[in-house]
């Protein structure tokens, strides 16, 4: 009987890990368009349960994590797609307005995306292999 219980608990643990990975993968791949309601429906949790679950899983709220992923993508675009404007990058990363993008970008990096200081510092970080 104990053996069956142990196997069942292992199965639950593995299933939980798989669900956690699927949730994170979905957010990371659909960051530009995914909404809180879509991810809660995908997870099968109620919105309040998902909020607690996600905070325990990542240490961040869903919106904090989503903004972090969006800004990470923006930094990649700044590095690799130099012909794109700040507005184009903001829209491609899923920000509805340039104002919101600028606010979140500055909060997470300490720089405005339009300032020369950001670009010099960013090139230095890339050169040194450092990440935000």
Coordinates of C-alpha atoms in Angstrom, one line a residue:
X1 CA 0.0 0.0 0.0
X2 CA 2.8 2.4 0.9
X3 CA 4.5 1.7 -2.4
X4 CA 1.4 2.5 -4.4
X5 CA 1.0 5.8 -2.5
X6 CA 4.7 6.7 -3.1
X7 CA 4.3 6.0 -6.8
X8 CA 1.1 8.1 -6.9
X9 CA 2.9 11.0 -5.2
X10 CA 5.8 10.8 -7.6
X11 CA 3.4 10.9 -10.5
X12 CA 1.7 14.0 -9.1
X13 CA 5.1 15.6 -8.6
X14 CA 6.1 14.9 -12.2
X15 CA 2.7 16.0 -13.5
X16 CA 3.1 19.3 -11.6
X17 CA 6.6 19.8 -13.0
X18 CA 5.3 19.2 -16.5
X19 CA 2.4 21.6 -16.0
X20 CA 4.8 24.3 -14.6
X21 CA 7.0 23.9 -17.6
X22 CA 4.1 24.0 -20.0
X23 CA 2.8 27.2 -18.4
X24 CA 6.2 28.9 -18.5
X25 CA 6.8 27.7 -22.1
X26 CA 3.5 29.1 -23.2
X27 CA 4.1 32.5 -21.6
X28 CA 7.6 32.6 -23.1
X29 CA 6.4 31.7 -26.6
X30 CA 3.3 33.9 -26.6
X31 CA 4.4 36.8 -24.5
X32 CA 3.4 39.4 -27.1
X33 CA -0.3 38.4 -27.1
X34 CA -1.0 36.2 -24.1
X35 CA -3.4 37.5 -21.4
X36 CA -4.0 36.6 -17.8
X37 CA -7.3 35.0 -18.6
X38 CA -5.8 32.9 -21.4
X39 CA -3.1 31.5 -19.1
X40 CA -5.4 30.8 -16.3
X41 CA -7.7 28.9 -18.6
X42 CA -4.7 27.0 -20.0
X43 CA -3.5 26.1 -16.5
X44 CA -7.0 25.0 -15.3
X45 CA -6.7 27.2 -12.2
X46 CA -9.0 29.9 -11.0
X47 CA -7.5 33.4 -11.4
X48 CA -6.9 33.8 -7.7
X49 CA -5.4 30.3 -7.3
X50 CA -3.2 30.9 -10.4
X51 CA -1.9 34.2 -9.0
X52 CA -0.8 32.5 -5.8
X53 CA 0.6 29.5 -7.7
X54 CA 2.5 31.6 -10.1
X55 CA 4.0 33.9 -7.5
X56 CA 5.2 30.8 -5.6
X57 CA 6.6 29.3 -8.8
X58 CA 8.5 32.3 -10.1
X59 CA 8.7 34.8 -7.2
X60 CA 6.9 37.3 -9.4
X61 CA 3.4 38.1 -10.3
X62 CA 2.2 37.1 -13.8
X63 CA 2.4 40.7 -15.1
X64 CA 5.9 41.2 -13.6
X65 CA 7.1 38.0 -15.3
X66 CA 5.4 38.9 -18.6
X67 CA 7.0 42.3 -18.6
X68 CA 10.4 40.8 -17.8
X69 CA 10.1 38.4 -20.8
X70 CA 8.9 41.2 -23.0
X71 CA 11.9 43.4 -22.1
X72 CA 14.3 40.5 -22.5
X73 CA 13.0 40.1 -26.0
X74 CA 13.3 43.9 -26.6
X75 CA 16.9 43.8 -25.6
X76 CA 17.5 41.0 -28.0
X77 CA 15.9 43.1 -30.8
X78 CA 17.9 46.1 -29.9
X79 CA 21.1 44.0 -30.2
X80 CA 20.1 42.1 -33.4
X81 CA 17.6 44.2 -35.3
X82 CA 19.3 47.6 -35.4
X83 CA 17.0 48.9 -38.2
X84 CA 13.9 48.7 -36.0
X85 CA 12.7 51.8 -34.2
X86 CA 11.9 51.9 -30.5
X87 CA 8.2 52.0 -31.4
X88 CA 8.5 49.0 -33.7
X89 CA 10.3 47.0 -31.0
X90 CA 7.7 48.0 -28.4
X91 CA 4.8 46.8 -30.6
X92 CA 6.6 43.6 -31.5
X93 CA 7.1 42.8 -27.9
X94 CA 3.4 43.2 -27.1
X95 CA 3.3 46.7 -25.6
X96 CA 0.2 48.5 -26.6
X97 CA 1.7 52.0 -26.2
X98 CA 5.2 53.4 -26.4
X99 CA 4.6 55.1 -23.1
X100 CA 4.0 51.8 -21.3
X101 CA 7.0 50.3 -23.0
X102 CA 9.2 53.2 -21.9
X103 CA 7.9 53.0 -18.3
X104 CA 8.5 49.3 -18.0
X105 CA 11.8 49.4 -19.8
X106 CA 13.2 52.1 -17.5
X107 CA 11.9 50.3 -14.4
X108 CA 13.6 47.0 -15.4
X109 CA 16.9 48.3 -16.9
X110 CA 17.3 51.7 -15.3
X111 CA 17.5 53.4 -18.7
X112 CA 15.1 54.9 -21.2
X113 CA 15.3 52.9 -24.5
X114 CA 15.8 56.2 -26.4
X115 CA 18.9 57.4 -24.4
X116 CA 22.4 57.2 -25.7
X117 CA 23.5 56.1 -22.2
X118 CA 21.4 53.0 -22.5
X119 CA 22.9 52.0 -25.8
X120 CA 26.5 52.5 -24.6
X121 CA 25.8 50.6 -21.4
X122 CA 23.9 47.9 -23.3
X123 CA 26.8 47.4 -25.7
X124 CA 29.2 47.1 -22.7
X125 CA 26.9 44.5 -21.1
X126 CA 26.8 42.5 -24.4
X127 CA 30.5 42.8 -24.8
X128 CA 31.2 41.6 -21.2
X129 CA 28.6 38.9 -21.5
X130 CA 26.6 40.3 -18.6
X131 CA 22.8 40.1 -18.5
X132 CA 20.3 42.2 -16.7

